[in-house]
Coordinates of C-alpha atoms in Angstrom, one line a residue:
G24 CA 12.8 119.9 -44.1
V25 CA 16.5 119.9 -45.5
P26 CA 18.1 116.4 -45.5
G27 CA 20.4 115.9 -42.7
W28 CA 19.4 119.3 -40.8
G29 CA 16.0 118.5 -39.5
P30 CA 13.2 115.9 -39.3
S31 CA 11.0 114.9 -42.1
R32 CA 8.7 117.5 -43.4
S33 CA 9.8 120.1 -41.0
R34 CA 9.3 123.7 -41.7
G35 CA 11.6 125.0 -39.1
F36 CA 14.7 127.1 -40.0
P37 CA 17.8 125.1 -39.5
P38 CA 21.0 126.6 -37.8
Q39 CA 23.1 126.0 -40.7
A40 CA 20.9 128.2 -42.9
A41 CA 21.0 130.8 -40.3
W42 CA 24.7 130.5 -40.0
L43 CA 25.1 130.8 -43.9
G44 CA 22.8 133.8 -43.9
I45 CA 24.6 135.6 -41.0
N46 CA 28.0 134.8 -43.0
I47 CA 26.7 136.4 -46.1
F48 CA 25.2 139.2 -44.4
L49 CA 28.5 139.8 -42.4
F50 CA 30.9 139.6 -45.5
T51 CA 28.5 142.2 -47.5
Y52 CA 28.4 144.5 -44.8
Y53 CA 32.0 144.7 -44.0
F54 CA 32.9 144.7 -47.6
L55 CA 30.7 147.8 -48.4
F56 CA 31.9 149.3 -44.9
F57 CA 35.5 149.3 -45.8
N58 CA 34.5 150.7 -49.2
W59 CA 32.8 153.6 -47.6
D60 CA 34.7 154.2 -44.4
E61 CA 36.5 157.7 -44.7
R62 CA 39.5 156.3 -42.3
Y63 CA 40.6 154.0 -45.2
F64 CA 40.3 156.5 -48.0
Y65 CA 44.3 156.8 -48.4
T66 CA 44.6 153.0 -47.8
R67 CA 42.2 152.2 -50.5
T68 CA 44.1 154.6 -52.9
I69 CA 47.0 152.0 -52.6
L70 CA 45.2 148.8 -52.0
R71 CA 42.0 149.4 -54.0
S72 CA 39.4 146.7 -53.7
A73 CA 41.6 144.1 -52.2
L74 CA 41.5 145.9 -49.1
A75 CA 37.5 145.2 -48.8
W76 CA 37.9 141.6 -49.5
A77 CA 40.6 141.0 -46.8
R78 CA 39.1 143.0 -44.1
A79 CA 35.4 141.5 -45.0
S80 CA 36.9 137.8 -45.0
A81 CA 38.7 138.7 -41.7
K82 CA 35.5 139.7 -40.0
C83 CA 33.8 136.5 -41.2
L84 CA 36.8 134.2 -40.0
N85 CA 36.5 135.9 -36.7
F86 CA 32.8 135.1 -36.5
N87 CA 33.3 131.4 -37.8
S88 CA 36.3 130.7 -35.2
M89 CA 33.8 132.0 -32.5
L90 CA 31.5 129.0 -33.6
I91 CA 33.8 126.3 -34.4
L92 CA 34.5 125.0 -30.8
L93 CA 30.8 125.2 -29.6
P94 CA 29.7 122.0 -31.5
V95 CA 32.4 119.8 -29.8
C96 CA 31.6 121.0 -26.5
R97 CA 29.8 117.8 -25.5
N98 CA 28.8 118.5 -21.8
L99 CA 27.0 122.0 -23.0
L100 CA 25.4 119.9 -25.7
S101 CA 24.1 117.5 -23.2
F102 CA 22.9 119.8 -20.8
L103 CA 21.0 121.7 -23.3
R104 CA 19.7 118.5 -24.6
G105 CA 18.4 118.0 -21.0
T106 CA 17.0 121.5 -20.6
C107 CA 15.3 121.2 -24.0
S108 CA 13.7 118.1 -23.1
C109 CA 10.2 119.9 -22.7
C110 CA 10.7 121.8 -26.1
R111 CA 9.8 121.1 -29.6
R112 CA 11.2 117.9 -31.1
T113 CA 12.7 120.1 -34.0
L114 CA 14.7 122.1 -31.7
R115 CA 16.1 119.2 -30.0
K116 CA 16.9 117.5 -33.1
Q117 CA 19.3 120.4 -34.2
L118 CA 21.8 119.3 -31.4
D119 CA 22.2 115.8 -33.3
H120 CA 23.7 117.4 -36.1
N121 CA 26.8 119.2 -34.1
L122 CA 29.5 117.5 -35.8
T123 CA 28.0 118.3 -39.4
F124 CA 27.7 121.9 -38.3
H125 CA 31.4 121.7 -37.0
K126 CA 32.4 120.5 -40.4
L127 CA 30.6 123.1 -42.2
V128 CA 32.2 125.9 -40.0
A129 CA 35.5 124.4 -40.7
Y130 CA 35.1 124.3 -44.5
A131 CA 34.0 127.9 -44.2
L132 CA 37.2 128.9 -42.4
A133 CA 39.4 127.1 -45.0
L134 CA 37.6 129.1 -47.9
L135 CA 37.6 132.4 -46.0
T136 CA 41.2 131.8 -45.1
A137 CA 41.8 131.5 -48.9
V138 CA 40.1 134.6 -49.7
H139 CA 41.8 136.6 -47.0
T140 CA 45.3 135.1 -47.9
I141 CA 44.9 135.8 -51.6
A142 CA 43.7 139.4 -51.0
H143 CA 46.5 140.0 -48.8
L144 CA 49.0 138.8 -51.2
F145 CA 47.5 141.5 -53.7
N146 CA 47.9 144.1 -51.0
L147 CA 51.4 143.3 -50.4
E148 CA 52.4 143.4 -54.1
R149 CA 50.7 146.8 -54.3
Y150 CA 52.1 148.1 -51.4
N151 CA 55.5 147.1 -52.8
H152 CA 54.5 148.8 -56.2
S153 CA 53.7 152.0 -54.7
Q154 CA 57.0 152.1 -52.5
Q155 CA 59.0 151.7 -55.8
A156 CA 56.9 154.3 -57.8
T157 CA 58.6 157.7 -58.5
D158 CA 55.7 159.2 -60.6
G159 CA 54.6 161.6 -57.9
S160 CA 51.2 160.0 -57.7
L161 CA 49.3 159.9 -54.7
P162 CA 50.0 156.2 -53.8
A163 CA 53.6 157.0 -54.3
V164 CA 53.6 160.0 -52.0
L165 CA 51.7 157.9 -49.4
S166 CA 54.5 155.3 -49.4
K167 CA 57.2 158.0 -48.9
M168 CA 55.6 159.3 -45.7
H169 CA 57.9 157.3 -43.6
L170 CA 60.9 159.3 -44.8
Q171 CA 59.7 162.1 -43.0
G172 CA 60.8 160.7 -39.6
S173 CA 57.1 160.0 -38.5
N174 CA 55.9 156.6 -37.1
K175 CA 52.5 157.5 -38.6
W176 CA 53.4 155.5 -41.7
L177 CA 50.8 153.9 -44.0
N178 CA 52.8 151.7 -46.2
P179 CA 54.6 148.9 -44.2
I180 CA 57.3 148.4 -47.1
H181 CA 59.9 150.9 -46.3
S182 CA 62.5 150.0 -49.0
N183 CA 62.8 149.2 -52.5
Q184 CA 64.9 145.9 -51.7
T185 CA 61.9 144.7 -49.4
T186 CA 60.1 141.5 -51.0
V187 CA 56.7 140.4 -50.3
E188 CA 58.1 137.1 -48.9
Y189 CA 60.2 139.1 -46.5
V190 CA 57.2 141.0 -45.0
A191 CA 55.3 137.8 -44.8
F192 CA 57.8 136.0 -42.9
T193 CA 59.4 138.7 -40.4
T194 CA 56.4 140.8 -39.5
I195 CA 54.0 139.4 -36.6
P196 CA 50.9 139.5 -39.0
G197 CA 52.6 137.8 -41.9
L198 CA 54.4 135.1 -39.9
T199 CA 51.5 134.1 -37.7
G200 CA 49.2 134.2 -40.8
V201 CA 51.4 131.5 -42.3
I202 CA 51.5 129.6 -39.3
I203 CA 47.7 129.6 -38.5
T204 CA 47.1 128.8 -42.4
L205 CA 49.2 125.7 -42.3
A206 CA 47.6 124.4 -39.2
L207 CA 44.3 125.0 -40.7
I208 CA 45.4 123.2 -43.9
L209 CA 46.8 120.1 -41.7
M210 CA 43.7 120.0 -39.5
V211 CA 41.1 119.9 -42.7
T212 CA 43.3 117.6 -44.8
S213 CA 43.7 115.0 -41.9
S214 CA 39.8 115.2 -41.3
T215 CA 38.8 113.7 -44.6
E216 CA 37.0 110.2 -44.2
F217 CA 40.0 108.1 -45.5
I218 CA 42.4 109.6 -43.0
R219 CA 39.9 109.2 -40.1
R220 CA 39.1 105.7 -40.8
N221 CA 42.6 104.5 -41.7
Y222 CA 45.0 106.8 -39.9
F223 CA 42.9 107.8 -37.0
E224 CA 46.1 108.8 -34.6
V225 CA 47.2 111.2 -37.6
F226 CA 43.6 112.9 -37.4
W227 CA 43.5 112.9 -33.6
Y228 CA 47.0 114.3 -33.0
T229 CA 46.9 116.7 -36.0
H230 CA 43.5 118.3 -34.8
H231 CA 44.9 119.4 -31.8
L232 CA 46.5 122.0 -33.9
F233 CA 43.5 124.1 -33.1
L234 CA 45.5 125.4 -29.9
I235 CA 48.1 127.0 -32.4
Y236 CA 45.2 128.1 -34.7
F237 CA 43.6 130.0 -31.8
A238 CA 47.0 131.3 -30.3
G239 CA 48.1 132.5 -33.7
L240 CA 44.6 134.2 -34.4
V241 CA 44.7 136.1 -31.2
I242 CA 48.3 137.6 -31.9
H243 CA 47.7 138.1 -35.6
G244 CA 46.1 141.6 -35.6
I245 CA 48.3 143.2 -32.8
A246 CA 50.6 144.8 -35.1
G247 CA 48.3 145.4 -38.2
L248 CA 49.9 146.0 -41.6
V249 CA 46.9 147.5 -42.6
R250 CA 46.5 151.1 -41.4
G251 CA 44.0 153.8 -41.4
Q252 CA 43.8 157.7 -41.0
T253 CA 43.2 158.4 -37.2
E254 CA 39.6 160.1 -36.1
E255 CA 41.6 163.3 -35.1
S256 CA 43.6 163.8 -38.4
I257 CA 40.3 163.1 -40.3
E258 CA 38.6 166.1 -38.6
E259 CA 41.8 168.3 -39.3
V260 CA 42.8 167.0 -42.6
H261 CA 39.7 165.5 -44.3
P262 CA 40.8 163.1 -47.2
H263 CA 38.0 164.4 -49.7
R264 CA 39.0 168.0 -49.2
C265 CA 42.6 167.6 -48.8
A266 CA 43.8 164.6 -50.7
E267 CA 44.8 166.8 -53.9
Y268 CA 47.1 168.9 -51.6
L269 CA 49.5 165.8 -51.0
T270 CA 50.6 165.6 -54.6
H271 CA 50.4 169.5 -55.5
K272 CA 51.7 171.1 -52.0
D273 CA 53.7 174.5 -52.1
K274 CA 56.5 174.9 -49.8
N275 CA 55.0 178.0 -48.3
C276 CA 51.5 176.5 -48.2
S277 CA 49.7 177.7 -45.2
H278 CA 46.2 176.2 -45.8
N279 CA 44.8 173.7 -43.2
C280 CA 45.0 170.9 -45.9
C281 CA 48.8 171.2 -45.9
K282 CA 49.1 169.3 -42.9
D283 CA 50.1 165.7 -43.2
P284 CA 47.5 163.2 -42.4
E285 CA 48.5 160.9 -39.5
F286 CA 47.7 157.1 -39.5
G287 CA 47.3 154.5 -36.8
S288 CA 46.6 150.7 -36.7
I289 CA 43.7 149.0 -36.8
P290 CA 43.0 147.6 -33.2
A291 CA 43.1 143.8 -32.9
E292 CA 39.6 142.3 -32.6
S293 CA 39.8 138.5 -32.9
W294 CA 40.3 138.1 -29.2
K295 CA 36.8 139.5 -28.5
W296 CA 35.2 137.2 -30.9
V297 CA 37.1 133.9 -29.5
L298 CA 37.3 134.8 -25.9
A299 CA 34.0 133.4 -24.6
P300 CA 33.8 130.0 -26.6
V301 CA 37.6 129.3 -25.8
L302 CA 37.0 130.0 -21.9
L303 CA 33.8 127.7 -22.4
Y304 CA 35.9 125.2 -24.0
V305 CA 38.7 125.2 -21.5
F306 CA 36.0 124.6 -18.6
E307 CA 34.6 121.7 -20.8
R308 CA 38.1 120.2 -20.9
I309 CA 39.0 120.7 -17.2
L310 CA 35.4 119.1 -16.3
R311 CA 36.1 116.2 -18.6
V312 CA 39.8 115.8 -17.2
W313 CA 38.5 115.7 -13.7
R314 CA 35.7 113.4 -14.6
A315 CA 38.0 111.1 -16.5
R316 CA 40.3 110.6 -13.4
Q317 CA 37.6 109.2 -11.3
K318 CA 38.2 105.3 -10.6
V319 CA 36.9 102.9 -13.0
V320 CA 36.5 99.3 -12.0
V321 CA 36.3 96.6 -14.9
T322 CA 33.9 94.1 -13.2
K323 CA 33.8 91.6 -16.3
V324 CA 35.3 90.8 -19.5
V325 CA 33.4 88.8 -22.2
M326 CA 35.0 87.7 -25.5
H327 CA 32.1 87.5 -28.2
P328 CA 32.4 85.9 -31.7
A329 CA 34.0 88.0 -34.5
R330 CA 36.6 89.4 -32.2
M331 CA 33.8 91.5 -30.0
L332 CA 35.0 92.6 -26.5
E333 CA 32.4 93.5 -23.9
L334 CA 33.6 95.3 -21.0
Q335 CA 31.1 95.7 -18.1
M336 CA 32.6 98.4 -15.6
Q337 CA 31.3 100.2 -12.6
K338 CA 32.3 104.2 -11.6
K339 CA 31.0 106.1 -8.5
G340 CA 28.4 108.6 -9.5
F341 CA 27.8 107.2 -12.9
C342 CA 24.3 107.9 -14.4
M343 CA 23.3 107.2 -17.9
E344 CA 20.3 107.1 -20.1
V345 CA 19.6 104.8 -22.9
G346 CA 21.5 105.3 -26.3
Q347 CA 24.0 107.3 -24.8
Y348 CA 28.0 107.0 -25.2
I349 CA 31.1 107.4 -23.5
F350 CA 34.8 108.4 -24.3
V351 CA 37.3 105.4 -23.3
N352 CA 41.0 105.9 -22.8
C353 CA 43.6 103.0 -22.1
P354 CA 46.9 104.7 -20.8
A355 CA 48.8 101.2 -21.4
I356 CA 48.0 101.7 -25.2
S357 CA 47.8 105.4 -25.6
L358 CA 47.8 108.5 -23.0
L359 CA 46.2 110.9 -25.3
E360 CA 43.6 108.8 -27.4
W361 CA 40.1 108.8 -26.7
H362 CA 37.9 106.9 -28.7
P363 CA 33.7 106.8 -28.4
F364 CA 31.6 103.8 -27.6
T365 CA 27.9 103.5 -27.2
L366 CA 26.8 102.3 -23.8
T367 CA 25.0 98.8 -24.3
S368 CA 23.8 98.6 -20.7
A369 CA 20.6 99.8 -19.5
P370 CA 20.1 102.6 -17.1
E371 CA 18.2 100.1 -14.5
E372 CA 21.6 98.0 -14.3
D373 CA 24.3 98.5 -11.6
F374 CA 26.9 98.5 -14.1
F375 CA 27.6 100.1 -17.5
S376 CA 28.9 98.1 -20.5
I377 CA 30.4 98.6 -23.9
H378 CA 31.0 96.4 -27.0
I379 CA 34.3 97.0 -28.7
R380 CA 34.9 95.5 -32.3
A381 CA 38.1 95.0 -33.8
A382 CA 38.2 98.1 -36.3
G383 CA 41.7 99.6 -36.1
D384 CA 45.0 99.6 -34.5
W385 CA 43.9 100.9 -31.1
T386 CA 40.7 98.3 -30.9
E387 CA 43.1 95.5 -32.0
R388 CA 45.6 96.3 -29.1
L389 CA 42.9 96.8 -26.8
I390 CA 41.4 93.5 -27.4
D391 CA 44.8 91.9 -27.5
T392 CA 45.7 93.4 -24.1
F393 CA 42.4 92.2 -22.5
Q394 CA 42.7 88.6 -24.0
Q395 CA 46.2 88.2 -22.5
Q396 CA 46.0 86.1 -19.2
K397 CA 47.3 88.8 -16.6
L398 CA 46.5 89.2 -12.8
E399 CA 45.7 92.9 -13.2
K400 CA 43.5 94.2 -15.7
P401 CA 44.7 97.4 -17.8
R402 CA 43.4 100.5 -16.4
I403 CA 40.7 102.3 -18.1
E404 CA 39.5 105.9 -18.2
V405 CA 35.9 106.9 -18.9
D406 CA 34.7 110.2 -19.8
G407 CA 30.8 110.9 -20.0
P408 CA 28.1 109.8 -20.6
F409 CA 27.2 112.1 -23.3
G410 CA 23.7 112.6 -24.9
T411 CA 22.5 111.2 -28.3
A412 CA 19.3 111.2 -30.5
S413 CA 18.6 107.6 -29.1
E414 CA 17.7 109.2 -25.8
D415 CA 14.4 110.4 -27.5
V416 CA 13.2 106.8 -28.4
F417 CA 10.8 106.6 -25.6
Q418 CA 9.0 110.0 -26.5
Y419 CA 7.7 108.5 -29.7
E420 CA 4.5 106.3 -29.9
V421 CA 6.3 103.9 -32.4
A422 CA 9.9 103.7 -33.1
M423 CA 12.0 102.0 -36.0
L424 CA 15.6 101.2 -34.7
V425 CA 17.8 100.2 -37.7
G426 CA 21.3 98.9 -36.7
A427 CA 24.1 97.9 -39.0
G428 CA 26.6 95.4 -37.5
I429 CA 28.2 97.2 -34.6
G430 CA 25.5 100.0 -34.8
V431 CA 23.2 97.9 -32.8
T432 CA 24.9 98.9 -29.7
P433 CA 22.7 101.9 -28.8
F434 CA 19.5 99.7 -29.5
A435 CA 20.9 97.0 -27.3
S436 CA 20.6 99.6 -24.5
I437 CA 17.2 100.4 -25.5
L438 CA 15.9 97.0 -25.8
K439 CA 17.3 96.1 -22.3
S440 CA 15.8 99.0 -20.8
I441 CA 12.4 97.8 -22.2
W442 CA 13.0 94.3 -20.9
Y443 CA 13.6 95.8 -17.1
K444 CA 10.4 98.3 -17.9
F445 CA 8.5 95.1 -18.6
Q446 CA 9.7 93.1 -15.4
Q447 CA 8.8 96.2 -13.4
A448 CA 5.5 96.7 -15.0
D449 CA 6.4 100.2 -15.7
Q450 CA 3.2 102.2 -16.6
T451 CA 4.8 105.2 -17.8
L452 CA 6.0 103.9 -21.1
K453 CA 4.7 106.0 -23.6
T454 CA 5.9 103.7 -26.8
K455 CA 3.5 101.3 -27.9
K456 CA 5.3 99.7 -30.8
I457 CA 9.0 99.0 -31.6
Y458 CA 10.3 97.9 -34.8
F459 CA 14.1 96.5 -34.9
Y460 CA 16.0 95.9 -37.9
W461 CA 19.5 94.6 -37.8
L462 CA 21.7 94.3 -40.7
C463 CA 24.8 92.1 -40.6
R464 CA 27.4 90.9 -43.1
D465 CA 28.5 87.4 -41.3
T466 CA 26.4 85.0 -38.9
G467 CA 29.0 85.5 -36.1
A468 CA 28.0 89.1 -35.3
F469 CA 24.3 87.8 -34.5
A470 CA 25.7 86.0 -31.5
W471 CA 26.5 89.3 -29.8
F472 CA 22.9 89.7 -28.7
N473 CA 21.0 86.6 -29.2
D474 CA 20.5 86.0 -25.6
L475 CA 19.1 89.6 -25.0
L476 CA 16.6 89.0 -28.0
A477 CA 15.6 85.6 -26.7
S478 CA 15.1 87.1 -23.3
L479 CA 13.0 89.7 -24.8
E480 CA 10.8 87.2 -26.8
Q481 CA 10.1 85.2 -23.7
K482 CA 9.2 88.1 -21.5
M483 CA 7.0 89.8 -23.7
A484 CA 5.1 86.7 -24.2
E485 CA 4.9 86.2 -20.5
S486 CA 3.5 89.6 -20.4
G487 CA 0.9 89.2 -22.9
K488 CA 2.7 92.0 -25.1
A489 CA 4.4 89.8 -27.8
D490 CA 3.4 92.2 -30.5
F491 CA 5.2 95.0 -28.7
L492 CA 8.4 94.1 -30.5
T493 CA 9.0 93.0 -34.1
Y494 CA 12.4 92.4 -35.2
R495 CA 13.6 91.4 -38.3
L496 CA 17.5 90.3 -38.7
F497 CA 19.0 90.6 -42.4
L498 CA 22.2 88.7 -43.3
T499 CA 23.9 90.7 -46.0
G500 CA 26.7 88.4 -46.9
W501 CA 26.3 84.5 -47.1
D502 CA 27.9 81.6 -49.2
T503 CA 26.2 78.5 -50.7
S504 CA 26.9 76.3 -47.4
I505 CA 24.9 78.8 -45.2
A506 CA 21.9 78.9 -47.8
N507 CA 21.6 75.1 -48.2
N508 CA 21.7 74.6 -44.5
V509 CA 18.9 76.9 -44.0
A510 CA 17.0 75.3 -47.0
L511 CA 17.4 72.0 -45.2
H512 CA 15.8 73.0 -41.9
F513 CA 13.5 75.6 -43.3
D514 CA 10.7 74.0 -41.3
T515 CA 12.2 73.9 -37.9
P516 CA 10.6 76.4 -35.3
T517 CA 13.6 78.1 -34.6
D518 CA 16.4 80.0 -37.2
T519 CA 19.3 77.7 -37.9
V520 CA 21.5 80.9 -38.1
T521 CA 20.5 82.9 -34.7
G522 CA 18.4 80.0 -32.7
L523 CA 15.5 82.7 -32.4
R524 CA 11.8 82.3 -33.4
H525 CA 12.0 84.8 -36.3
K526 CA 14.0 83.6 -39.2
T527 CA 17.0 85.3 -40.8
I528 CA 16.3 87.1 -44.0
F529 CA 18.6 86.9 -46.6
G530 CA 19.6 90.4 -48.4
R531 CA 19.1 93.9 -47.6
P532 CA 15.5 95.4 -46.4
M533 CA 13.0 96.7 -48.9
W534 CA 12.8 100.1 -46.9
N535 CA 9.6 101.4 -49.2
S536 CA 7.6 98.2 -48.3
E537 CA 9.0 98.4 -44.7
F538 CA 7.9 101.8 -44.4
A539 CA 4.6 101.6 -46.2
A540 CA 3.7 98.6 -43.7
V541 CA 4.5 100.6 -40.7
A542 CA 2.5 103.7 -42.1
A543 CA -0.4 101.5 -42.7
A544 CA -0.3 99.9 -39.1
H545 CA -0.1 103.1 -37.3
P546 CA -2.1 105.8 -39.7
R547 CA -2.3 108.4 -37.1
S548 CA 1.2 107.9 -35.2
V549 CA 4.4 109.8 -34.9
V550 CA 7.1 107.5 -35.7
G551 CA 10.5 108.0 -34.6
V552 CA 13.1 106.2 -37.0
F553 CA 16.6 105.8 -35.4
L554 CA 19.7 104.8 -37.4
C555 CA 23.3 103.9 -36.1
G556 CA 24.9 102.8 -39.5
P557 CA 26.6 104.2 -42.7
G558 CA 25.8 107.3 -44.6
A559 CA 24.3 105.4 -47.6
L560 CA 21.9 103.8 -45.3
A561 CA 21.0 107.1 -43.9
K562 CA 20.3 108.7 -47.1
S563 CA 17.8 105.6 -48.0
L564 CA 16.0 106.1 -44.6
Q565 CA 15.9 109.8 -44.9
K566 CA 14.3 109.6 -48.3
S567 CA 11.7 107.0 -47.0
C568 CA 11.0 109.1 -44.3
H569 CA 10.2 112.0 -46.6
Q570 CA 7.9 109.9 -48.7
H571 CA 6.0 108.1 -46.5
S572 CA 5.3 111.1 -44.1
S573 CA 1.9 112.5 -44.7
L574 CA 1.2 116.2 -45.0
D575 CA -1.8 116.2 -42.9
P576 CA -0.7 116.9 -39.5
R577 CA -3.5 114.3 -37.9
K578 CA -1.8 111.4 -40.0
V579 CA 1.4 109.5 -39.8
K580 CA 4.7 111.4 -39.7
F581 CA 8.0 110.0 -39.7
Y582 CA 11.1 111.7 -37.9
F583 CA 14.6 110.7 -38.9
N584 CA 17.5 110.4 -36.3
K585 CA 20.9 109.4 -36.8
E586 CA 23.8 108.7 -34.3
N587 CA 26.7 111.0 -34.4
F588 CA 30.0 110.8 -32.7

């Protein structure tokens, strides 16, 4: 499998590779097409190879513009995940990489836009040079055809005083091209990791320039500057037979080739590519707005250590699965900003909850708003829930859950659901063993779900399934006072940091050892590895999945799954 594109040892064909292959095929096909097509014989005489570069990149731009919205149609992806529940695991997993695919398509748009723009700058310069030429060459003759009073011109530059800049900023194709290029530059640059994490509002608002991008894209080709010979004119005055007559034509010429060729604009096609995805996205937004307007009641507010806010809510018709997430908006803070949060409640509970850690301006203001003692709580709007990779956790015989800091939230939902399944003696549970790893930098974070882990310990011991859950807590940041306190109370039955039976481990996990132990304990099982955490940790786990998966299909196999929002 390709890292990040599919499960370990998968030999499936990832959609990213298919997308790349189709892009290469489209570009090559249209590059050759515009070099062969007889309609553009005279246009190529002026523009030469730059025409093929401009037109081929335009076709690929249309193709990628068709794809860019699909990965962010979250309701569509959740629907597909549900309908694919009986399909192969490899097929379902591709839906987890929707944002990765969205970024790849965006980078392709940026690259193709650069190619398209540079090619058209060459085109405009050659148009200008041909208009000013007086040598009687074929490009010069073709560029003067507008002087005959016909609107069947080929060269859009009709004056020796017209500059490239004038054409770029006064024509519909030129102006819309400048606008959508600027919009794309702003969207791509504001989507960088640094901007998204430190200035989320800049990313959020700038990203909505996609509305201008699509509007400009549809208008861009309406009054095309690049023209070709009409089909009727080709039948009467074929360029291969008659091109020489344009430069060597007598006044009394009566030959069929003495007739001037006629030219017309290339019909606009962008709207055909983007119409369906735009309509699908509009329907998606309408559905999300309607669902977000439904009343949400905040039933309980809990302030945990390390500035962690827990909100328990109820909403009519709300139905969730483990590991799913919602988008939350607080109109009192911002009318337009929506932020994703993983649900920490279980489907068996009569409410749904999220845990919000202070990690930016919006979350800081939200926590401060709920901390203030007011008679009326601020209004909360909720959109979702939406599916994630963690939904598949109970489809595996063995599951390894890895959470880093606040990344524990999807697994809190899973662990709560397990508690209820044991409470109800659920016999349909396919999972036989769960390994839970939680990595935290400070001790206060462990208090978020201590009660949950303690309840699970007790319930599983009472059910005679104490071995069902093995959890290991890792403290990655500590000082000498914590270390000395642990050393003094080393022999106590409970951990001094968490109060649980399992002792907290200082440092980071040795993943090769952990995977080797799981592989040895379950030599013929399919193990699902689930992560909610940073990219560096994802690379380590993915590498371990590859190393410890057996090539023999009858032996242990590890499948890597990562949460993406």
